[in-house]
Short mmCIF file of C-alpha atoms in Angstrom, two decimals:
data_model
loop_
_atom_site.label_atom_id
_atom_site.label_comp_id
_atom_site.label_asym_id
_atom_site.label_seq_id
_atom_site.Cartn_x
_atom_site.Cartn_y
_atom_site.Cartn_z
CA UNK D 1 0.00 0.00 0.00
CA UNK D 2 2.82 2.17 1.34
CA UNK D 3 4.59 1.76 -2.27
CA UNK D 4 1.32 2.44 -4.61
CA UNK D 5 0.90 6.05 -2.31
CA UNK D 6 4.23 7.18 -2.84
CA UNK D 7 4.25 5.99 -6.78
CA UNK D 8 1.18 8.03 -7.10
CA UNK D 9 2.33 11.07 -4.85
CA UNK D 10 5.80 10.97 -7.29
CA UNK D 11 4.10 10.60 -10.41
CA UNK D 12 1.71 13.22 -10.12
CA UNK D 13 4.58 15.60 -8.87
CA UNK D 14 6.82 15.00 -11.61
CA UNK D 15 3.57 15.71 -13.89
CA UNK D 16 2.95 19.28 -12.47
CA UNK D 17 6.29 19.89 -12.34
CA UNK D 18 6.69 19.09 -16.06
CA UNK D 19 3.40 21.44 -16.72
CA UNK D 20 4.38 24.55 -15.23
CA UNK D 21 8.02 24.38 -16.63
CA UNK D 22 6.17 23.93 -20.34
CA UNK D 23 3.49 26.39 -19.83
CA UNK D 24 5.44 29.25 -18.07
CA UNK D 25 7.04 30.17 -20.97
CA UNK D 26 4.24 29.53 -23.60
CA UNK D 27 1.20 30.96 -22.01
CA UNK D 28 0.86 35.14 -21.86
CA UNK D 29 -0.66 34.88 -18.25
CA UNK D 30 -0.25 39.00 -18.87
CA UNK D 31 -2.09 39.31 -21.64
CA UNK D 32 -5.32 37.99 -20.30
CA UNK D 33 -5.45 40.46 -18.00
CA UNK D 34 -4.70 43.23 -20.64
CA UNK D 35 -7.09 41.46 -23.26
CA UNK D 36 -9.92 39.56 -22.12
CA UNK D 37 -10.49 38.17 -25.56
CA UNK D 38 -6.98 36.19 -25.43
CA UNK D 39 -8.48 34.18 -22.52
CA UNK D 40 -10.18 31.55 -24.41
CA UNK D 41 -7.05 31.02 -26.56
CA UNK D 42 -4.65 31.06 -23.89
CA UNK D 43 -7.33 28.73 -21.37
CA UNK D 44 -6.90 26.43 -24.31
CA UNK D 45 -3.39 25.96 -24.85
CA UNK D 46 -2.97 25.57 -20.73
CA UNK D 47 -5.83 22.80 -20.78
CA UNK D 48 -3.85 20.92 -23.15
CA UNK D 49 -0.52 21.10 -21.63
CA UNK D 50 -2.18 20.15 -18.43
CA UNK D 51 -3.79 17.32 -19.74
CA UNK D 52 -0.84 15.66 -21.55
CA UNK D 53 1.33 16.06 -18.79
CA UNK D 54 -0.94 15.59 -15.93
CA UNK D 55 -2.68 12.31 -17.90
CA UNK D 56 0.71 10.79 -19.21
CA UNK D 57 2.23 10.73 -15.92
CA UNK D 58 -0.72 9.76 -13.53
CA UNK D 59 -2.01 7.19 -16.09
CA UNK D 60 1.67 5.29 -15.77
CA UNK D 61 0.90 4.61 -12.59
CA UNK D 62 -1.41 1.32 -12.73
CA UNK D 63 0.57 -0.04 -15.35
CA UNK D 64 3.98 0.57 -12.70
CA UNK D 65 2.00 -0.53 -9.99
CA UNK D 66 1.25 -3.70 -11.58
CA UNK D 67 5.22 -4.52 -12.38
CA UNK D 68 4.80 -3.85 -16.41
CA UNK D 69 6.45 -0.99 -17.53
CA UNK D 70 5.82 -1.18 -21.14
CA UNK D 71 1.77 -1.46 -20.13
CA UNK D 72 2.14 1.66 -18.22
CA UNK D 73 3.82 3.89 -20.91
CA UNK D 74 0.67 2.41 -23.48
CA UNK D 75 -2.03 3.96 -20.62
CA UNK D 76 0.44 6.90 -20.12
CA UNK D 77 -0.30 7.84 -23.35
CA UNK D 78 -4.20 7.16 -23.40
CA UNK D 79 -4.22 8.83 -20.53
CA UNK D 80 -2.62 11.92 -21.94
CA UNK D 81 -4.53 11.53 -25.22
CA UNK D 82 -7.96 11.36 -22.79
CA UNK D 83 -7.27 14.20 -20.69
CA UNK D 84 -6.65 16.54 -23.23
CA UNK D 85 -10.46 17.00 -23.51
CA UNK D 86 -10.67 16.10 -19.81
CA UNK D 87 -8.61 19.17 -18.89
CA UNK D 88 -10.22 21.24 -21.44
CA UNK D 89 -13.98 20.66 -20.21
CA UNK D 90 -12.23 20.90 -16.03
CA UNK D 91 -10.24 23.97 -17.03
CA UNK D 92 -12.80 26.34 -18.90
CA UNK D 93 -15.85 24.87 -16.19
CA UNK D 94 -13.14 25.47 -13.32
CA UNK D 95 -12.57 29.35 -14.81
CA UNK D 96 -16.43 29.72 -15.08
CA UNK D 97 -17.32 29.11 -11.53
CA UNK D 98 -14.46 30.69 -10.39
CA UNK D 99 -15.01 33.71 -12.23
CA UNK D 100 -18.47 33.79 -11.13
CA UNK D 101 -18.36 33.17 -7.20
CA UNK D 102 -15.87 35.43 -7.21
CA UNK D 103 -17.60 38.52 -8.64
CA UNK D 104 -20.50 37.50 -6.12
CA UNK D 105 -17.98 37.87 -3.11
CA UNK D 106 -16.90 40.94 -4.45
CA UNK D 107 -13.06 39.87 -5.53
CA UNK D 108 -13.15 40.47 -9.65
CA UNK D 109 -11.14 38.21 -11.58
CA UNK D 110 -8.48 39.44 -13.20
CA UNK D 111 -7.76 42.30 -11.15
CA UNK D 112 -4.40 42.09 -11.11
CA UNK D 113 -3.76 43.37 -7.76
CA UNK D 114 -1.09 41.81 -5.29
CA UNK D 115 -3.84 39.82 -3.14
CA UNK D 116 -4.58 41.33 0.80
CA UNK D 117 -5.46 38.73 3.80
CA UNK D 118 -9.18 40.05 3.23
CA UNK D 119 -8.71 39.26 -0.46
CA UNK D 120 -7.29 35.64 0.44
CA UNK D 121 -10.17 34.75 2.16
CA UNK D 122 -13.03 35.54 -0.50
CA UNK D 123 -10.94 34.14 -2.95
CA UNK D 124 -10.46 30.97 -1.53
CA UNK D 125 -13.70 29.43 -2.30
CA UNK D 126 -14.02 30.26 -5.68
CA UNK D 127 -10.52 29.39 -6.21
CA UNK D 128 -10.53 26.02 -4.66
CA UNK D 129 -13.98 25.17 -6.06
CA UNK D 130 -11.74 25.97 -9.22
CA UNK D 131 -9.26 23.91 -9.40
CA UNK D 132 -11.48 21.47 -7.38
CA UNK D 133 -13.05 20.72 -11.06
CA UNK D 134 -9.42 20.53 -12.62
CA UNK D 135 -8.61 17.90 -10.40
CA UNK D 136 -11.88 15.77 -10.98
CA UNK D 137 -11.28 16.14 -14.65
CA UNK D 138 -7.57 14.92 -14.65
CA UNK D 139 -8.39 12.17 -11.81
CA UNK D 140 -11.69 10.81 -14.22
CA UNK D 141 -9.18 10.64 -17.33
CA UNK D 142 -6.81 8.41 -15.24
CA UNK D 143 -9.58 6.62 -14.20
CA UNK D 144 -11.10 5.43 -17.96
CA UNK D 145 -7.63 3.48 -18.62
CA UNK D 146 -8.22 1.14 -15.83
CA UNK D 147 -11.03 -0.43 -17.13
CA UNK D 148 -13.26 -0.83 -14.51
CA UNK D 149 -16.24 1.59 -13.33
CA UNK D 150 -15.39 1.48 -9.69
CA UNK D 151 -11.72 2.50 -10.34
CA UNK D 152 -13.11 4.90 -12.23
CA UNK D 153 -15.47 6.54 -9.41
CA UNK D 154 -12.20 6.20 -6.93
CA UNK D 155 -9.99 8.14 -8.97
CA UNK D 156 -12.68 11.37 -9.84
CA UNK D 157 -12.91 11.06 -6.21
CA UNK D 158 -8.99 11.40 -5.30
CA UNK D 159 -8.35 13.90 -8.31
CA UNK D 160 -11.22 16.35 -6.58
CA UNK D 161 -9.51 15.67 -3.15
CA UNK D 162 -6.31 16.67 -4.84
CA UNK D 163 -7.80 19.60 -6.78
CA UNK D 164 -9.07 21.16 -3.99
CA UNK D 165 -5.83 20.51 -2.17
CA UNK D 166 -3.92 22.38 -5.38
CA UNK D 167 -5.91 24.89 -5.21
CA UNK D 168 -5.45 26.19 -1.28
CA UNK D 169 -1.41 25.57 -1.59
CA UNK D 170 -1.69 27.82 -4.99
CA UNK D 171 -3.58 31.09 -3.09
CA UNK D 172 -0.92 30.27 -0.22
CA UNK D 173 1.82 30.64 -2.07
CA UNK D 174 0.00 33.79 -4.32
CA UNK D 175 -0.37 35.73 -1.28
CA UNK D 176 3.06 35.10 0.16
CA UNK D 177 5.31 35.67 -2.86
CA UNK D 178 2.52 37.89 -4.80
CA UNK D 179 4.18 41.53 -3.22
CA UNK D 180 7.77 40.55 -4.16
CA UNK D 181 6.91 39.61 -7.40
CA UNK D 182 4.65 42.72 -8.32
CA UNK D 183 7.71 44.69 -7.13
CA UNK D 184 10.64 42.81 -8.70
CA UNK D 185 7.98 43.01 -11.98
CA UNK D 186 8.79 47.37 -11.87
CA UNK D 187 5.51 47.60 -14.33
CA UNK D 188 2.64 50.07 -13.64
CA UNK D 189 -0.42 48.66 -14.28
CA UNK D 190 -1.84 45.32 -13.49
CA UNK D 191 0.59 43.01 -12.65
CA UNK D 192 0.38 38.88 -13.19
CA UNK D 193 0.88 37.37 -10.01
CA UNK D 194 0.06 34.07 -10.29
CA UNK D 195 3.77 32.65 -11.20
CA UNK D 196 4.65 31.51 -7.31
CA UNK D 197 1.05 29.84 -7.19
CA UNK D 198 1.47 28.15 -10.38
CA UNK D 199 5.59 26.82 -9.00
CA UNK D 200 4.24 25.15 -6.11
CA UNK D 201 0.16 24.94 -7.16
CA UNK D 202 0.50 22.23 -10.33
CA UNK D 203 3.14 19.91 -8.50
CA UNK D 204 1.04 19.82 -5.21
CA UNK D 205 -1.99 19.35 -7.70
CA UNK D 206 -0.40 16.43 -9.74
CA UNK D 207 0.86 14.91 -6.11
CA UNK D 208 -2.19 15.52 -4.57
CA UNK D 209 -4.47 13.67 -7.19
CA UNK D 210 -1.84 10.99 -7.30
CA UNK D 211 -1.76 10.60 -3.53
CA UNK D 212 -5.64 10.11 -3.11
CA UNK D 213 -6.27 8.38 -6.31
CA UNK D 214 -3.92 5.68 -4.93
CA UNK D 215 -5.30 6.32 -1.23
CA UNK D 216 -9.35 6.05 -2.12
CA UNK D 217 -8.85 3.04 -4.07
CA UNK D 218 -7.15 1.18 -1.81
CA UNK D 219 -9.79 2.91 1.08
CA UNK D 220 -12.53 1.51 -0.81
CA UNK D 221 -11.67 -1.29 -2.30
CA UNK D 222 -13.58 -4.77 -1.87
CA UNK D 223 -11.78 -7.44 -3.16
CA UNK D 224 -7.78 -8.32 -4.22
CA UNK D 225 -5.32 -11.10 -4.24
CA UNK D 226 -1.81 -11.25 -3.05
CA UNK D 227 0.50 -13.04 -4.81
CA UNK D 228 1.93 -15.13 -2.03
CA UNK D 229 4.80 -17.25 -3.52
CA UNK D 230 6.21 -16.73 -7.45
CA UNK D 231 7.45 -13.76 -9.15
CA UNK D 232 6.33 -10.02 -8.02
CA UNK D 233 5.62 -12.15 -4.61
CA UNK D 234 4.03 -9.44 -2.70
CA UNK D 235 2.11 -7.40 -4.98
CA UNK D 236 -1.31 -6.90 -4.81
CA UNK D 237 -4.20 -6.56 -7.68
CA UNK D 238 -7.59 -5.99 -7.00
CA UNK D 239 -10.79 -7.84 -7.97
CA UNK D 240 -12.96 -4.84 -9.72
CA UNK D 241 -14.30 -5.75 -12.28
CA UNK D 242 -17.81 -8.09 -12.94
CA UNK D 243 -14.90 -10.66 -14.47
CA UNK D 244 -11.24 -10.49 -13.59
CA UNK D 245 -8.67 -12.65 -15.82
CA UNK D 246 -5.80 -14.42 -14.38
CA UNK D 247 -3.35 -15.24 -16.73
CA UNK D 248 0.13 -15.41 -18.54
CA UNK D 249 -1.47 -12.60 -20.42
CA UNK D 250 0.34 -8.89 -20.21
CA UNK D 251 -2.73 -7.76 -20.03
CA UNK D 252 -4.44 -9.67 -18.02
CA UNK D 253 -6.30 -7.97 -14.88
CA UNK D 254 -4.23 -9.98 -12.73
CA UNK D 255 -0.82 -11.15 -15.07
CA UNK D 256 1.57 -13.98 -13.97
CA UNK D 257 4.63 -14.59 -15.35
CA UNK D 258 7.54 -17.10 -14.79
CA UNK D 259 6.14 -20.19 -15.32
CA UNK D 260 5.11 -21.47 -18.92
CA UNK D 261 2.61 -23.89 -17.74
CA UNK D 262 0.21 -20.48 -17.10
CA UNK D 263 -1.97 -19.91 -19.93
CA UNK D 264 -2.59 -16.58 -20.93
CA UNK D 265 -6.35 -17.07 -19.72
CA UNK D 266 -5.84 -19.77 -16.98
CA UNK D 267 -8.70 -18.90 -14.81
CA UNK D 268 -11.21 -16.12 -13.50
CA UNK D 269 -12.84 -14.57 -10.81
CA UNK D 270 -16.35 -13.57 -11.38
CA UNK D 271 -18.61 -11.22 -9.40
CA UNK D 272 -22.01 -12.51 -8.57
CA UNK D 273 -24.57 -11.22 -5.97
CA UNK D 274 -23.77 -13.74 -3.42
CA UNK D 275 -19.67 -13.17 -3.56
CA UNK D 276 -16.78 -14.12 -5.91
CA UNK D 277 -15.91 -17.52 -7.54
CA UNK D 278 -13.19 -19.04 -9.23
CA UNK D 279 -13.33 -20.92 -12.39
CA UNK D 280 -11.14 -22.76 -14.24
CA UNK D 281 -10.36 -22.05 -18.17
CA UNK D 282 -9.68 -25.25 -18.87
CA UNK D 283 -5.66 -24.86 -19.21
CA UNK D 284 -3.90 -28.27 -18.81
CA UNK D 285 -2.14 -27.26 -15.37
CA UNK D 286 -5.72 -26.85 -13.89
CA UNK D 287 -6.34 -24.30 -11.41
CA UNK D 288 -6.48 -25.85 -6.90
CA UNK D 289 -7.99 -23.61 -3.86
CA UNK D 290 -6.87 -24.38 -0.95
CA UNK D 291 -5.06 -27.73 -2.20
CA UNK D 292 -8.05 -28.91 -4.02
CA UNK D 293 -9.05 -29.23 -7.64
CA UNK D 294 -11.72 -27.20 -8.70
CA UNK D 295 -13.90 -26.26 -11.85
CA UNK D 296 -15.97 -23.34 -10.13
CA UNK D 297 -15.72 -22.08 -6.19
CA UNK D 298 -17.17 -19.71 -4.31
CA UNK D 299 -14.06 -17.72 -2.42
CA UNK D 300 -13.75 -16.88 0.69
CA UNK D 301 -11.37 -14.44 2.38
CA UNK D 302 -8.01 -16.28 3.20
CA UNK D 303 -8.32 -18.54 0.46
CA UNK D 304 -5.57 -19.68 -1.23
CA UNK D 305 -5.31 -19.82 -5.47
CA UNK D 306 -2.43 -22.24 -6.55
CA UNK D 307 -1.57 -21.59 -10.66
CA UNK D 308 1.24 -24.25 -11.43
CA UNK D 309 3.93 -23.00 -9.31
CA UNK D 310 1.90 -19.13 -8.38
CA UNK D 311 -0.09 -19.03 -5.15
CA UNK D 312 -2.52 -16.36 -4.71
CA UNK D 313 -4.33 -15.39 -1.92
CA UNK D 314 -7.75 -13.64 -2.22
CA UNK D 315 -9.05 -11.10 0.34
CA UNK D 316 -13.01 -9.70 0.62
CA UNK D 317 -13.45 -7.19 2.81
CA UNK D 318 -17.48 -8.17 3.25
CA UNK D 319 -16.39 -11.74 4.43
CA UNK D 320 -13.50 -10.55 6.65
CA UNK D 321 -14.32 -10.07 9.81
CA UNK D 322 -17.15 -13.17 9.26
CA UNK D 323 -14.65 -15.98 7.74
CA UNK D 324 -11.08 -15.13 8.81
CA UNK D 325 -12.22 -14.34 12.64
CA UNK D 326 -13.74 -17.47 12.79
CA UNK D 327 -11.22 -19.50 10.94
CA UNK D 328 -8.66 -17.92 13.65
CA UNK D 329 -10.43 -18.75 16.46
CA UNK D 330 -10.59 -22.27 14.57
CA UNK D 331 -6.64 -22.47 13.85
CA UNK D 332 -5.43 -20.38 17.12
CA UNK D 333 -2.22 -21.94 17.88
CA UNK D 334 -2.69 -24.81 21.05
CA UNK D 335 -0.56 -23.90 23.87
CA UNK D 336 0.28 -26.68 26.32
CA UNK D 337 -0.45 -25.77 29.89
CA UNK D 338 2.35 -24.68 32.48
CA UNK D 339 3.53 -27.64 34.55
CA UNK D 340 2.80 -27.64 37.68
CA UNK D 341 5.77 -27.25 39.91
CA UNK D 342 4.77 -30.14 42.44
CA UNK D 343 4.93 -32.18 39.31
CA UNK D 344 7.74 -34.15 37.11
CA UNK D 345 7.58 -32.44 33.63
CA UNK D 346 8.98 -35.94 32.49
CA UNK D 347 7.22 -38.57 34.14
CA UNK D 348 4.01 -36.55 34.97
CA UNK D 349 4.57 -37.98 38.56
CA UNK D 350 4.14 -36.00 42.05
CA UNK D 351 7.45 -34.94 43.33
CA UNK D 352 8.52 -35.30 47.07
CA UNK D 353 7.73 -32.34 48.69
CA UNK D 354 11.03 -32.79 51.09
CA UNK D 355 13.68 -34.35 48.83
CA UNK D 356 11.99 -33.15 45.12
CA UNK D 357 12.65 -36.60 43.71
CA UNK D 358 10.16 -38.38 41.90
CA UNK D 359 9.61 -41.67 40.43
CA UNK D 360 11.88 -41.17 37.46
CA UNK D 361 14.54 -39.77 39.95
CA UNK D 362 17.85 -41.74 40.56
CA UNK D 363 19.23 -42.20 44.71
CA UNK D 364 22.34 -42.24 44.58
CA UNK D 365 24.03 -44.79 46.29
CA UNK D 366 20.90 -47.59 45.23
CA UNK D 367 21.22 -50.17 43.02
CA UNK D 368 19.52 -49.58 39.92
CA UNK D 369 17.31 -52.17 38.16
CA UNK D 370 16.89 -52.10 35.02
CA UNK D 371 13.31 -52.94 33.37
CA UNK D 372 13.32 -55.66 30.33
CA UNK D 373 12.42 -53.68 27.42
CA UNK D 374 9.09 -55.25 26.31
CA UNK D 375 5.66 -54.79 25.88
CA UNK D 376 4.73 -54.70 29.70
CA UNK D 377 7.03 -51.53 30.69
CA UNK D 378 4.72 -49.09 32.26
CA UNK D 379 4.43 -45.72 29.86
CA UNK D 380 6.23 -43.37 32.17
CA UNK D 381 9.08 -45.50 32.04
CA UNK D 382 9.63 -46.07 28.55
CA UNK D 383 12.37 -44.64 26.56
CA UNK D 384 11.73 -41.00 24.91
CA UNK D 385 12.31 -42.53 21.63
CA UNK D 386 13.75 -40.62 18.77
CA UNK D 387 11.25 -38.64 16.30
CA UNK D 388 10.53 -40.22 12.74
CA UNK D 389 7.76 -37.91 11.84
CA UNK D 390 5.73 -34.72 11.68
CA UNK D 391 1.91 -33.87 11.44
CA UNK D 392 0.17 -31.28 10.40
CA UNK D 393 -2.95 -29.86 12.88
CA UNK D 394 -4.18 -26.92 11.24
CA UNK D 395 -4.06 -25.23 8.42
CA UNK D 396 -5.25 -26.52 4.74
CA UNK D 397 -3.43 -29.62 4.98
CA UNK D 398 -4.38 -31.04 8.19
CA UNK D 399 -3.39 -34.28 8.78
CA UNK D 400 -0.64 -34.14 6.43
CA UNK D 401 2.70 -36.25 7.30
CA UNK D 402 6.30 -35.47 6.94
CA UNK D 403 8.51 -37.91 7.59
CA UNK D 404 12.10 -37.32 8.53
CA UNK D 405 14.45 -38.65 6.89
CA UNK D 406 18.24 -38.11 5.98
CA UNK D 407 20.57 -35.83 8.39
CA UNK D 408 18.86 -32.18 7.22
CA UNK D 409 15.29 -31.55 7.12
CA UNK D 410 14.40 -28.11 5.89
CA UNK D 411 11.06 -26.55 6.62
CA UNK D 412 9.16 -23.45 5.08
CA UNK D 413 6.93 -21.94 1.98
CA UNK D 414 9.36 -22.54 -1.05
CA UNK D 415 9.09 -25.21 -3.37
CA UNK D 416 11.89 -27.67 -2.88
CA UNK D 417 11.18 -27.26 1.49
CA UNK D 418 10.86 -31.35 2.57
CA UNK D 419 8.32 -29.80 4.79
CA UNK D 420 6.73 -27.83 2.46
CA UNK D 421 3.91 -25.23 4.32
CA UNK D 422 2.78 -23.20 1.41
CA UNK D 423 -0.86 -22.61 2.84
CA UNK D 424 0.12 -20.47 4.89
CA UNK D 425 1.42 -16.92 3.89
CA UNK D 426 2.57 -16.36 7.38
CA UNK D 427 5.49 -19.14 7.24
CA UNK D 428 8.64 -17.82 5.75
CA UNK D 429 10.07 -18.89 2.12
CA UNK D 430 13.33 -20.77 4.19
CA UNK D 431 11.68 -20.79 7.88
CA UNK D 432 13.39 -23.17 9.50
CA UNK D 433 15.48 -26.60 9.69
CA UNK D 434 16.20 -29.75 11.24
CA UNK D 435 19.36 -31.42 12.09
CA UNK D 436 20.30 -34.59 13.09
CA UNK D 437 22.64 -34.55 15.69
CA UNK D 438 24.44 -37.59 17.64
CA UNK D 439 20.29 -40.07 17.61
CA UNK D 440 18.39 -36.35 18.15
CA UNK D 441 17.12 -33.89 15.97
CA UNK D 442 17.36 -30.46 16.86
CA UNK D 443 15.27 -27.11 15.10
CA UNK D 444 17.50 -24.55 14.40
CA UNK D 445 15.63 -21.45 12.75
CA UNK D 446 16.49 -19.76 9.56
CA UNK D 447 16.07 -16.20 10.37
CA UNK D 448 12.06 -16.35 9.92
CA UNK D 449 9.64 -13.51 10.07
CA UNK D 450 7.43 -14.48 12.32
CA UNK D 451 10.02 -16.90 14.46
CA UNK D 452 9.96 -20.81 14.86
CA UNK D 453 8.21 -22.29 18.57
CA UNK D 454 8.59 -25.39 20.55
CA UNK D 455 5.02 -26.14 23.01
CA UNK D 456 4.65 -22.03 22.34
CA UNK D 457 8.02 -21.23 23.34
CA UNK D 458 10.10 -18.93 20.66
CA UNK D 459 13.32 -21.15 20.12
CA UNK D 460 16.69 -20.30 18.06
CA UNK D 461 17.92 -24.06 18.16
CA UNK D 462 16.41 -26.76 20.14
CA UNK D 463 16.22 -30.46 20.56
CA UNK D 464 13.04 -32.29 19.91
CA UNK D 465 11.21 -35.11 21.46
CA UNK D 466 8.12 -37.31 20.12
CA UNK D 467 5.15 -35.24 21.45
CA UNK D 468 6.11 -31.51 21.11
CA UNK D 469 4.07 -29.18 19.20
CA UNK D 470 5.81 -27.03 16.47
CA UNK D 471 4.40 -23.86 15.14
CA UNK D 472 5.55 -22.03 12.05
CA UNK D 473 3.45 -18.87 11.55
CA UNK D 474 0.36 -20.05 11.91
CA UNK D 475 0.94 -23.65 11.34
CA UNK D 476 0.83 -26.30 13.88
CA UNK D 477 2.91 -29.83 13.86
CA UNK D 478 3.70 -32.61 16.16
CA UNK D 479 6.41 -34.39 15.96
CA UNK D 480 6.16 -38.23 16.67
#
């Protein structure tokens, strides 16, 4: 989330930024106020700088956001092709209403008078109303190139936040610098003033729309998938549109790449009234949720997409606090109780309250028997036993066994783990391993996110025994 904000918040800065130094020099800010005729001209050539440079740059974003930079150039361009009419319509509408509200407040435009505290005030509203419709213009252009009617709505709505936003920093920065500049100007009659606004106004306007475009989407958003274990592992895509392709496909609503057994149309999620479902296009690597083959599924939040060697996970905001508060109250990690003091953790037996022996304890000085090993040894007394195996108790795969085998035993979410947990996006891509070390196996952990236990103790290294209760993440095993 953090990333897509500050992509949008540099974009659209480098876009005003680009604008102003293009426009300064081209548009006769001066003459308008001389010749009223020249400001339908002059409003015209400034739309359409603003909306190439405003649309180009903002309109990279989705295509950046979404790892294909070749994609994002092809919408910067729509985008810049789109809001050359989008900035016309915003500009002249913007000009209009400003023009009007502020003859009704008593603040002509086009004075050309360095602007008073009384002045910045009155002219505020009309201003930022203003450039509040410049800002809805550019952030509705940007919004057409996605696709989808929903990230349309979101990004009108984050271009007027940003508008409005341009517009306050623009009569700041008017009123502060307007005095020096009339002065260091040495002309007569009305002076232009607008320069200082303009510096700081059309990069704070660009960063602003950027910003909240990014920020309301991901605000309002319903539905996405994570891309849990593959290439761009990490990056999110969201679910908004009635149908939403998953494929090999560039240009696919949610692409995968780096493994030629995706199809360019592998699979889709559809929108219905009662929630989303995956189906299956019928590519020969088939399409599993949650370990299972599947034609069509309803999804649920948490659920996990596998795509040959891709796993996706798919989030719903609706179903959220329903399904994944009950499926973690389901899957909390067990934690054994303390042990008693009064009692052996070994044996289970009471201890002697005077010499704290028990019935596993050793006098010295006694002879020790030694029990045949057979069939009849009580429990308590048998031999620990060394581990051969590890099961699964929560999660997707419960029930699953790993056996151990060989001297090394590694454990975590990448393919090619011999305990392989990759239902679980909380278990690290090398999490842990196991050693065997002179008849015991010890856990040593790899450096893992979100840290390797032993019966709900956090453990660097550690020998085993049959009967203790691993956790990885949020995965559960006991070894036996």
């Amino acid at each position: 989330m953090v990333g897509r904000l500050l992509l949008g918040l540099v974009l659209g800065g480098v876009g005003g930024a680009m604008a102003f130094l293009i426009q300064e020099p081209l548009i006769d800010h001066q003459a308008i106020l001389i010749n009223p005729a020249e400001t339908v001209r002059q409003t015209l050539w400034l739309s359409l700088i603003l909306g190439a440079c405003y649309g180009f740059w903002l309109g990279m974003a989705d295509g950046l956001t979404r790892g294909l930079p070749a994609q994002a150039v092809r919408k910067g361009v729509i985008a810049g092709l789109i809001g050359l009419p989008g900035a016309t319509i915003a500009l002249f509408l913007g000009n209009y209403v400003y023009g009007t509200l502020s003859v009704l407040l008593g603040n002509p435009m086009g004075a050309g008078q360095s602007p008073t505290p009384l002045g910045f005030v009155t002219d505020l509203v009309p201003r930022t109303l203003g450039w509040m419709f410049l800002g809805a213009g550019m952030g509705a252009a940007v919004g057409i190139v996605t696709g989808s009617a929903k990230r349309w709505w979101h990004s009108t709505i984050g271009g007027t936040i940003g508008g409005i936003l341009g517009g306050i920093a623009f009569q700041i920065f008017t009123l502060i610098f307007a005095p020096l500049y009339t002065a260091m100007s040495g002309q007569s009659g009305p002076v232009e003033v607008g320069a200082p606004g303009r510096a700081v106004g059309f990069p704070v306007l660009g960063a602003s729309i950027g910003f909240f475009i990014a920020l309301v989407q991901e605000a309002l958003k319903a539905a996405w998938v994570r891309v849990i274990l593959g290439r761009n592992e990490g990056r999110e895509y969201p679910v908004d549109k009635p149908v939403c392709i998953i494929g090999r496909d560039e240009y696919a609503d949610i692409p995968l790449f780096g493994d030629a057994h995706i199809a360019p149309e592998h699979a889709r999620i559809v929108r219905m009234q009662d929630g989303y479902y995956l189906q299956d296009l019928g590519a020969p690597a088939g399409v599993l949720l949650n370990g299972q083959a599947v034609q069509q599924a309803r999804l649920k939040d948490g659920d996990t997409i596998q795509i040959a060697s891709m796993r996706l996970q798919f989030f719903e905001k609706a179903t959220r606090s329903l399904v994944r508060e009950a499926m973690e109250r389901q899957e909390k990690p067990l934690s054994r109780p303390p042990m008693p003091d009064y009692l052996c953790p070994y044996c289970g037996e009471r201890k002697d309250p005077v010499t704290g022996q028990c019935a596993c304890s050793i006098v010295p000085g006694a002879p020790v028997a030694l029990p045949p090993m057979d069939t009849s040894l009580p429990a308590s007394l048998a031999p620990v036993g060394t581990p051969s195996r590890l099961v699964v108790l929560s999660g997707a795969k419960a029930g699953m066994v790993f056996p151990l085998q060989g001297d090394v035993v590694t454990i975590g979410r990448e393919v090619g783990r011999q305990v392989l947990i990759d239902f679980d996006p909380t278990v690290s891509r090398r999490h842990a391993r196991l050693e065997r070390q002179g008849g015991q196996w010890v856990l040593v952990d790899e450096g893992s996110r979100n840290g390797s236990f032993v019966n709900g103790q956090p453990v660097q290294q550690r020998v085993i025994q049959p009967g203790d209760i691993l956790r990885f993440g949020g995965t559960e095993l006991r070894v036996e």
